XYZ file of C-alpha atoms in Angstrom:
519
model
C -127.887 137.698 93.354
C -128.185 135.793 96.186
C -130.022 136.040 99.362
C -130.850 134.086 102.536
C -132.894 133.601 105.557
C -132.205 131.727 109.463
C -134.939 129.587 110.980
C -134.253 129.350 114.806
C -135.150 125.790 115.224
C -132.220 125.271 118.284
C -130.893 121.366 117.858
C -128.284 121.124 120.229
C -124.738 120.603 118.290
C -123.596 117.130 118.703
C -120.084 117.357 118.006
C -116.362 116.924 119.378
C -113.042 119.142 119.627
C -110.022 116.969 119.420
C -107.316 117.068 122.422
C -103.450 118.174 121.635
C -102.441 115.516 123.774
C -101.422 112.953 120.837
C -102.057 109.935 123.320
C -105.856 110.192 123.741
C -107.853 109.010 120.600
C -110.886 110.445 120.308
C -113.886 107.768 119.426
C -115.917 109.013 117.616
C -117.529 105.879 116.129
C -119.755 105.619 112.256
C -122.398 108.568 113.003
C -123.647 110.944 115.706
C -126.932 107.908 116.479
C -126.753 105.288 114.514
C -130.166 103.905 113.205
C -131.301 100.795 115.378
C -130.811 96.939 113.800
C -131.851 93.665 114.670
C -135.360 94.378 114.347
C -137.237 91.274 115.472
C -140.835 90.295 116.788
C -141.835 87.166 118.957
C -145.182 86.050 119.518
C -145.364 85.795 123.518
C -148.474 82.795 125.034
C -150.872 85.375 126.033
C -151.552 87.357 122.537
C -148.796 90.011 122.879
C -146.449 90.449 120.388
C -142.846 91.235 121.402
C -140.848 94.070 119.236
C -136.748 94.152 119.784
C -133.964 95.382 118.509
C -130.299 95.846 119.201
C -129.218 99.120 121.464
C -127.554 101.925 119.987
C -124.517 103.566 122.026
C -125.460 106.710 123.519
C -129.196 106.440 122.736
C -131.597 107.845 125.530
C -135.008 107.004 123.996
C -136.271 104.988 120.849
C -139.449 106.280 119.093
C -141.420 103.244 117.309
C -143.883 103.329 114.529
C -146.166 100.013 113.871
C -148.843 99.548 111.332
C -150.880 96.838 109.582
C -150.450 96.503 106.103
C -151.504 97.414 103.589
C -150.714 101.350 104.984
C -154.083 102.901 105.191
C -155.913 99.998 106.721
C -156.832 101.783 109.579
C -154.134 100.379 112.304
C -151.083 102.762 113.163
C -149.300 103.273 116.487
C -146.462 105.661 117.497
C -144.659 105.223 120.655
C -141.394 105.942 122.964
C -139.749 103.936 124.997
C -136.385 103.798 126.917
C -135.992 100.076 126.493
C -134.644 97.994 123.268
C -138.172 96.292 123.271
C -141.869 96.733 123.101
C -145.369 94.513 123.505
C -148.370 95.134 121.061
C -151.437 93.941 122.388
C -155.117 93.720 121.098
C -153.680 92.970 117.448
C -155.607 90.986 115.039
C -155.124 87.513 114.523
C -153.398 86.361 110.870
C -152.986 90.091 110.067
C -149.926 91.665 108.759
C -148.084 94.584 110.498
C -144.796 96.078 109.830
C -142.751 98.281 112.481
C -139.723 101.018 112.012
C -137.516 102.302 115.172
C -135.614 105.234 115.409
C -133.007 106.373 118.738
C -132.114 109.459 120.117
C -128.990 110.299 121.257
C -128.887 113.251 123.645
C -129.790 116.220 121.082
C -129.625 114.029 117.758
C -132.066 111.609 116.092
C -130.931 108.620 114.167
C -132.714 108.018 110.637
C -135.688 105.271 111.122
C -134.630 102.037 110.395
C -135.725 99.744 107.606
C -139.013 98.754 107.973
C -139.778 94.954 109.515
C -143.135 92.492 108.668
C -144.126 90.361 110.965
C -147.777 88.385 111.590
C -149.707 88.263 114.250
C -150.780 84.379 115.061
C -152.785 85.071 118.431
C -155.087 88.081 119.118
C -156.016 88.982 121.949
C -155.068 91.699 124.481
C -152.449 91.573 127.878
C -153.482 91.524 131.322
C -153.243 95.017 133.798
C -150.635 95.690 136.185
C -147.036 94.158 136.430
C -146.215 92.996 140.064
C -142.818 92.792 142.015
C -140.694 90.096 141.641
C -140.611 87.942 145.153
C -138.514 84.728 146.534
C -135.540 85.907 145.031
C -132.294 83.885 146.426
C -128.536 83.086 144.896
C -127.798 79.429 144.497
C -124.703 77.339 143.458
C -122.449 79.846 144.710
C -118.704 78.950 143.428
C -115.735 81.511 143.773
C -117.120 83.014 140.491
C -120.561 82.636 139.421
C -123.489 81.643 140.806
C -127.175 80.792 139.949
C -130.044 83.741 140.645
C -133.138 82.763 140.846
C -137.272 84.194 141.649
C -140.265 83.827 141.724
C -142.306 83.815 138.365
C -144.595 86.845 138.048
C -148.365 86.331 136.101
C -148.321 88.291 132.424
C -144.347 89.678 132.240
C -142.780 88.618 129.329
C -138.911 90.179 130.512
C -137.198 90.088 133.610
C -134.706 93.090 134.161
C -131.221 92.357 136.418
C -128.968 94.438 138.190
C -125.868 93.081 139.963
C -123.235 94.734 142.269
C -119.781 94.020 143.957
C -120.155 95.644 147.540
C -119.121 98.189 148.014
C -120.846 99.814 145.413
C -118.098 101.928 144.288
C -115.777 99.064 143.537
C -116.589 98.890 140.117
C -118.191 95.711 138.919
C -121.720 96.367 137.781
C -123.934 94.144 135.768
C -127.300 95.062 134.118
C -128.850 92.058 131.766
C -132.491 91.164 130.333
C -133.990 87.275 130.507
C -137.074 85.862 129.578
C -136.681 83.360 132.367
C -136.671 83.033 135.969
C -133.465 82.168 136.748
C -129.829 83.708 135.408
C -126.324 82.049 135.117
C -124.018 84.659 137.053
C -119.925 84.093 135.918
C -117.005 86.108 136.161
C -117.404 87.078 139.316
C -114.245 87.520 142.232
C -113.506 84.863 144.710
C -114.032 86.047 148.413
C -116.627 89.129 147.442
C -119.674 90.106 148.168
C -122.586 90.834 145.772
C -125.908 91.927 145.680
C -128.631 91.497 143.076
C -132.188 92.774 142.036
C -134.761 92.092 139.548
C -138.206 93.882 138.180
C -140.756 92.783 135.759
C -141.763 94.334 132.578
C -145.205 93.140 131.640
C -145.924 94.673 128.164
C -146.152 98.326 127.800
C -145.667 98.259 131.857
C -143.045 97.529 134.279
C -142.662 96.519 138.029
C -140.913 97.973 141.150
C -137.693 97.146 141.758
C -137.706 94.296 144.015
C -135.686 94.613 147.115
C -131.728 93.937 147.468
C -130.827 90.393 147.793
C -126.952 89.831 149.088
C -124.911 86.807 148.559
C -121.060 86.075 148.945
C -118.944 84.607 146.850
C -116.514 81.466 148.262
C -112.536 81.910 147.763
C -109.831 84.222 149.274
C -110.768 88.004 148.365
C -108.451 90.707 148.734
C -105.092 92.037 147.164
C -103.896 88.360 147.556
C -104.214 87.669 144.286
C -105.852 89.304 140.747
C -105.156 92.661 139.392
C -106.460 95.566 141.906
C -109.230 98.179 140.799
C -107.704 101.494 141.174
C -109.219 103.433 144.643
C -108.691 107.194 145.371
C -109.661 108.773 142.190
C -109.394 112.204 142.304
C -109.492 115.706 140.083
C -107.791 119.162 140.072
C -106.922 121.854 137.588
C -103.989 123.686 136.160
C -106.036 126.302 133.887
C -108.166 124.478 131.671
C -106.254 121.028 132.548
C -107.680 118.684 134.651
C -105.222 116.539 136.480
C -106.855 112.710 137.468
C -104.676 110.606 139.408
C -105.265 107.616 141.349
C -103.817 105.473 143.834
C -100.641 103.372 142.212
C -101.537 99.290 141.921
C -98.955 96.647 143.384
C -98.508 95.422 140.278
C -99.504 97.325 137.026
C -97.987 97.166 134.079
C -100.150 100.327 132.795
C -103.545 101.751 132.992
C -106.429 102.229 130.943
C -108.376 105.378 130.927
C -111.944 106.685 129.486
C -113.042 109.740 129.545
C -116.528 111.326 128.255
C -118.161 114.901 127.929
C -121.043 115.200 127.716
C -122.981 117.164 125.577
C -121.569 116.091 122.594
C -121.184 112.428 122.842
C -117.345 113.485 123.257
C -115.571 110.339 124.177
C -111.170 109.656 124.987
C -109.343 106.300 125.505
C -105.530 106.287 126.463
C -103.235 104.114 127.923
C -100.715 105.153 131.105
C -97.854 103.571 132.945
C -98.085 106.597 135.460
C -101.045 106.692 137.865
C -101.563 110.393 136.747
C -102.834 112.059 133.472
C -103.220 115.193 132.079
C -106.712 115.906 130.007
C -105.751 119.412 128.319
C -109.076 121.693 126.229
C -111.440 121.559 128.623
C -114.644 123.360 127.549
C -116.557 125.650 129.480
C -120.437 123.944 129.794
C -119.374 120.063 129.086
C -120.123 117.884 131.624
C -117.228 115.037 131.845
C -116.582 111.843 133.577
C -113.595 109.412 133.946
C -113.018 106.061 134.936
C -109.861 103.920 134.853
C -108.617 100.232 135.283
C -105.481 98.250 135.788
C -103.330 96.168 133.292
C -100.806 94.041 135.155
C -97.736 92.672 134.993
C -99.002 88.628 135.280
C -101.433 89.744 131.753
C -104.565 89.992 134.011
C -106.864 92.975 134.082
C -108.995 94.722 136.301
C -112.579 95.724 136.673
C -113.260 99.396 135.753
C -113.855 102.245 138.340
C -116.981 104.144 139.406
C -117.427 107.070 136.941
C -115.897 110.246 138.199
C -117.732 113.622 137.236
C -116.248 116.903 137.048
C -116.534 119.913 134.553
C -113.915 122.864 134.028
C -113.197 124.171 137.547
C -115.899 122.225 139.564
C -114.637 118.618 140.425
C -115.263 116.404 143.456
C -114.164 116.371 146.874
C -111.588 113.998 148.221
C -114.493 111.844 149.789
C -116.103 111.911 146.581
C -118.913 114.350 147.973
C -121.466 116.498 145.537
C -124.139 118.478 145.579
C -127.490 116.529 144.168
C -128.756 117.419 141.017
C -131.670 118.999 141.321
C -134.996 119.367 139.182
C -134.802 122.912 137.684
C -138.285 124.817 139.161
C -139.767 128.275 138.645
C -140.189 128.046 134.797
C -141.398 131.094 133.311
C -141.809 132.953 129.789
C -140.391 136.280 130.300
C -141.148 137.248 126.755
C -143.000 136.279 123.366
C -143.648 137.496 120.353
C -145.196 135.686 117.073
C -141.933 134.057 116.377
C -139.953 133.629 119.485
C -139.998 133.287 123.367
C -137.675 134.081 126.320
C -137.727 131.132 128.598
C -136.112 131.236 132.031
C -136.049 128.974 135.230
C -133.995 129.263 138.797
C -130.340 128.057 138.674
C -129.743 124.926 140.014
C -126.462 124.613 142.719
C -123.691 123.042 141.039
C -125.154 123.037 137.649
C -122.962 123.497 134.417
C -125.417 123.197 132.354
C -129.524 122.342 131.308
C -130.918 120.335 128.828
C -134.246 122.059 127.231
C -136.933 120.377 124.838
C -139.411 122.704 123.711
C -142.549 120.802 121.859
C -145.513 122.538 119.342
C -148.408 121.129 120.708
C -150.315 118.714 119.657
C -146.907 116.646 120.565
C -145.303 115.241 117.548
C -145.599 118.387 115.419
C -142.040 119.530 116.101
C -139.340 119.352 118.661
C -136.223 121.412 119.538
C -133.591 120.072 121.841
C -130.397 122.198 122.782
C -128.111 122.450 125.939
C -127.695 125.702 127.110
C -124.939 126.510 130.215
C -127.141 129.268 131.562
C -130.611 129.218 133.079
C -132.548 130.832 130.104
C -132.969 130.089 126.212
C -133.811 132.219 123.449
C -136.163 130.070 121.284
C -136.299 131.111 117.507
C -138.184 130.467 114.882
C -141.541 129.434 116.369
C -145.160 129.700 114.401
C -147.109 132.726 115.444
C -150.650 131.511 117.058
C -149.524 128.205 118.043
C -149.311 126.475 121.473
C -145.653 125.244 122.830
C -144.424 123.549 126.107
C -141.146 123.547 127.232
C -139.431 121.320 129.991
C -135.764 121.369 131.260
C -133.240 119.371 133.269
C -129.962 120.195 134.653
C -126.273 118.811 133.898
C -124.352 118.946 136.890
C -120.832 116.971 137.907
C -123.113 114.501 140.214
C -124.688 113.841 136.903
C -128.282 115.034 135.729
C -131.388 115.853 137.374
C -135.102 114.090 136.566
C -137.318 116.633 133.776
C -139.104 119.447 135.531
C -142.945 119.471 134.522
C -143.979 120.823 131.234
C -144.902 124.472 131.294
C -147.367 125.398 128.253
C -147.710 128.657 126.704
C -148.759 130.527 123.254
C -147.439 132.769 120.329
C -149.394 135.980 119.767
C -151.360 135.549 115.882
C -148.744 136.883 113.141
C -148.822 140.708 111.747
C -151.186 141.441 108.888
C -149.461 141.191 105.509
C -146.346 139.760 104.484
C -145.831 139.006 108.000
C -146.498 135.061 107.786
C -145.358 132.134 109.434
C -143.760 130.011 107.588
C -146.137 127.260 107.545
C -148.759 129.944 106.098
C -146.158 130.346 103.398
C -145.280 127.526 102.642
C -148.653 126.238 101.922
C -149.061 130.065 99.374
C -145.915 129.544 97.884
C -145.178 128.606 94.459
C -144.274 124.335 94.341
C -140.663 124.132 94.331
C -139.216 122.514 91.563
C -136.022 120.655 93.395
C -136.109 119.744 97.315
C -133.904 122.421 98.866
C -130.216 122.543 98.822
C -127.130 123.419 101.684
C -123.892 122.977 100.823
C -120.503 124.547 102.376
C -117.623 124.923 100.203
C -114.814 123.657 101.125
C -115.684 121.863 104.262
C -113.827 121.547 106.506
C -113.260 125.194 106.048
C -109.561 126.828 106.335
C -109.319 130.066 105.384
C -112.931 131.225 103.272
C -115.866 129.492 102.075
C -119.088 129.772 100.571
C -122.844 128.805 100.823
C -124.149 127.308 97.712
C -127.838 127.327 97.610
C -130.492 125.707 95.405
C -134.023 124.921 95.609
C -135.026 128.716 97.075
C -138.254 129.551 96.053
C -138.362 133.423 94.852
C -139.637 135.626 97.223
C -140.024 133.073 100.084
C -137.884 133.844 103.060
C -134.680 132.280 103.983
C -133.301 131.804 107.660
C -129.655 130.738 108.235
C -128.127 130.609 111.621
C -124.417 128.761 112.836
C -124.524 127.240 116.286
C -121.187 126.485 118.219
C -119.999 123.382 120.047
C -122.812 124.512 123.414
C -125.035 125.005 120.893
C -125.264 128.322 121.249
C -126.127 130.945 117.986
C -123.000 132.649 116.714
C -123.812 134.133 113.484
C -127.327 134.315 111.523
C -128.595 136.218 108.490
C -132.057 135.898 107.096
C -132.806 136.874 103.154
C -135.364 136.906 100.427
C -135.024 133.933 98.331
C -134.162 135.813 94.720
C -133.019 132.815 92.398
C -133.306 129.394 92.333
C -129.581 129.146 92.874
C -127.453 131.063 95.318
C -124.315 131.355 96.035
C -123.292 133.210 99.476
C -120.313 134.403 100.962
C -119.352 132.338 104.452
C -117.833 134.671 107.307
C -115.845 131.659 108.685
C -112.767 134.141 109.850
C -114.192 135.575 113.201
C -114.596 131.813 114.410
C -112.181 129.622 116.147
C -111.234 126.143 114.872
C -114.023 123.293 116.493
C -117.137 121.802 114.971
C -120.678 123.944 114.307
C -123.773 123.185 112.859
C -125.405 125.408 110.273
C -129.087 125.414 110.304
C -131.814 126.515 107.034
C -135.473 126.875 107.162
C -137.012 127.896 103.629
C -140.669 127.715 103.912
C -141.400 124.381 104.922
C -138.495 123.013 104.651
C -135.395 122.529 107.173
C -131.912 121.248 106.929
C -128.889 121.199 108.891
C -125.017 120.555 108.318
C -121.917 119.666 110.200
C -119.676 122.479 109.543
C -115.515 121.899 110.143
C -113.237 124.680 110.833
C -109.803 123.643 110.677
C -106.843 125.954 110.649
């Protein structure tokens, strides 16, 4: 007989529904976060050595591990960082280190990467601070390109760019990294005008932004000539269809479209010869955007938009107005036990949505990330006696807010008895012979499945818990582990079609699966 056991741990679902309009193609690319590639390391003049690698799509953060080989030697370094690079300092001279990178992808984690050697020829440690970069000017300005150039700042080792058409919400946006001080700018439009700025990242530490720098470009502008970026984007609803239009282009042949919700990494292309288009499913809690651009008739094509936010009822005014995004405040713990905690904060205006990350202190012991649409969270699953912090953010159609502060608090010890937590038990419990085992069959599911099971250590406890597309719980059942192997009955008929995740914890152990429903 078989029996089983949910572990709360909340990872927000990553996952997609698929639209009944047959034009739009949902991209849904090789994995939910690819692991990073092009690992690479460059010895820079003063000591530091450079890591890089190539971005991942949709990645928010990148955690790093570095050590110095052989593993045990004494040197070992774990870091985050938002950028696709990162300087070691202080490293000793000849020696051999190896680093690993890993990205995260709103509520997902890639696997780590392949590990990369690499020698340190210099030792030697970086200098403090990272100042502004000054004397910044445009140079060899032709219809389209031109030469940026600034002033060279003492220890950076990268120089960040940003470049816009004016106004900003024409379209044409450039962000690029250089190791030099100057930049070759093409492809821009004759008769426009630009701005650009630059900021220095010196190591582990980066500059202000310097100030805007304007420059035009030479050539007639205008609707003279080129294909036009599409102006007057706007959003309204018929149910749960939103209805984009835009104004029509002297000219087009068709448009382009892309639309993204977000969470989910949900992403649309389709092609239009109308200036209108119907997005059908919207979901309640998903945060989308839209932006569009112009084929015409002569075979040119046309810069993209400015993103357009909007989520199922709530889109923006004709003049493109929104409310801010604001930091979510008041964070509180209405409740606790051993095992869980109520968390709460004030609703935000205009907010659809809030991203939480709860953390077991000391940080790097275990994370949980999940999007919730309302402005609490029922967190499951925790260690009794154990510290936590939890910080939140809001999703709103003006896009996200910053992370409020963390706010710390503490499980009450665990009952007497068989009341353990499941670290306690796993570190009592019998050595399991095979590494636990999750698998649904048939996925994707049509009409009835099952939950086969191996790996369960007798009498340990087994949590299992489904979460929906908002990543919110919809079913759960917790056991005692009789049998090695299981086999259990999977209610899949109360749920509508869409993607879930199904989350174990046995002991020490945790895994999750993507779980289809298709009828």
């Amino acid at each position: 007989m078989m029996r089983v056991f949910f572990s709360a741990s909340i990872l927000c679902l990553l996952a997609s529904s698929l639209l009944s309009n047959t034009t739009a193609v949902p991209d849904w690319g090789d994995s939910f976060c690819p692991s990073p590639a092009g690992l690479a390391a460059a010895s820079q003049p003063n000591g530091t050595v450079l890591l890089k690698w190539s971005s991942v799509g949709g990645a928010i953060r990148y955690e790093i591990e570095v050590e110095q080989e052989p593993s045990g030697s004494g040197f070992e370094l774990k870091a985050n960082t938002t950028d696709t690079f990162y300087a070691l300092n202080n490293l000793v001279a000849g020696g051999l280190y190896k680093f690993k990178v890993r990205a995260y992808c709103a509520d997902d984690k890639s696997d780590w990467s392949a590990w990369f050697f690499f020698n340190a020829t210099t030792g030697g440690g970086g200098g403090s601070g990272c100042a502004v970069p000054l004397a910044l000017s445009a140079s060899n300005v032709t219809e389209t390109s031109a030469l940026l150039s600034w002033a060279s700042v003492s220890g950076a080792l990268l120089y960040q760019i940003e470049v816009e058409q004016e106004p900003s919400s024409s379209g044409q946006e450039i962000k690029v990294a250089t190791a030099d001080t100057v930049f070759a700018l093409s492809g821009l439009k004759p008769g426009s005008l630009y701005k650009f700025k630059v900021r220095a990242h010196c190591g582990g530490d980066k500059s202000d932004w310097s100030a805007w720098v304007f420059f035009s470009t030479s050539g007639v502008g205008g609707g003279g000539t080129g294909c036009g970026v599409p102006t007057g984007l706007t959003v309204a609803f018929q149910g749960d269809t939103a209805v984009l239009q835009w104004a029509a282009v002297a000219g087009a042949a068709y448009y382009s479209l892309e639309i993204e919700g977000k969470p989910g990494q949900l992403k649309w292309k389709v092609a239009v010869q109308t200036n209108a288009y119907l997005f059908p499913g919207l979901l309640q809690g998903v945060l989308y955007k839209f932006k569009v651009r112009t084929h015409c008739t002569d075979g040119t094509t046309s810069a993209w938009t400015k993103e357009i936010y909007f989520s199922k009822n709530q889109a923006p005014t004709p003049a493109g107005g929104l409310l801010p995004c604001s930091t979510p405040t008041g964070l509180q713990v209405l409740a606790v036990t051993p095992t869980s905690a109520e968390l709460a904060w004030n609703a935000v205006p205009g907010a659809v949505g809030y991203y939480v990350e709860l953390e077991r202190e000391p940080s790097g012991s275990g994370e949980i990330k999940v999007f919730t649409p309302s402005a609490a969270y029922s967190a499951m699953g925790l260690v009794p006696g154990q510290a936590y912090k939890f910080k939140v953010r809001a999703l709103c159609a003006s896009g996200r807010s910053k992370w409020s502060p963390w706010l710390t608090f503490q499980t009450p010890p665990g009952f007497s008895g068989s009341a353990k937590s499941l670290d306690d038990r796993a570190s009592t419990a019998a050595p399991v012979a095979t590494p636990l085992s999750v698998q649904v069959r048939p996925n994707p599911i049509s009409t009835s499945a099952h939950i086969w099971l191996s790996g369960l250590v007798e009498g340990e406890a087994l949590y299992l818990q489904l979460y929906d597309l908002a990543g919110r719980p919809v079913w759960e059942t917790r056991l005692t582990a009789g049998d090695e192997e299981q086999v259990l009955a999977f209610p899949a008929d109360p749920f509508p079609s869409g993607v879930y995740l199904l989350r174990a914890a046995h002991g020490a152990q945790h895994l999750a699966q993507k779980v289809i429903i298709s009828r």
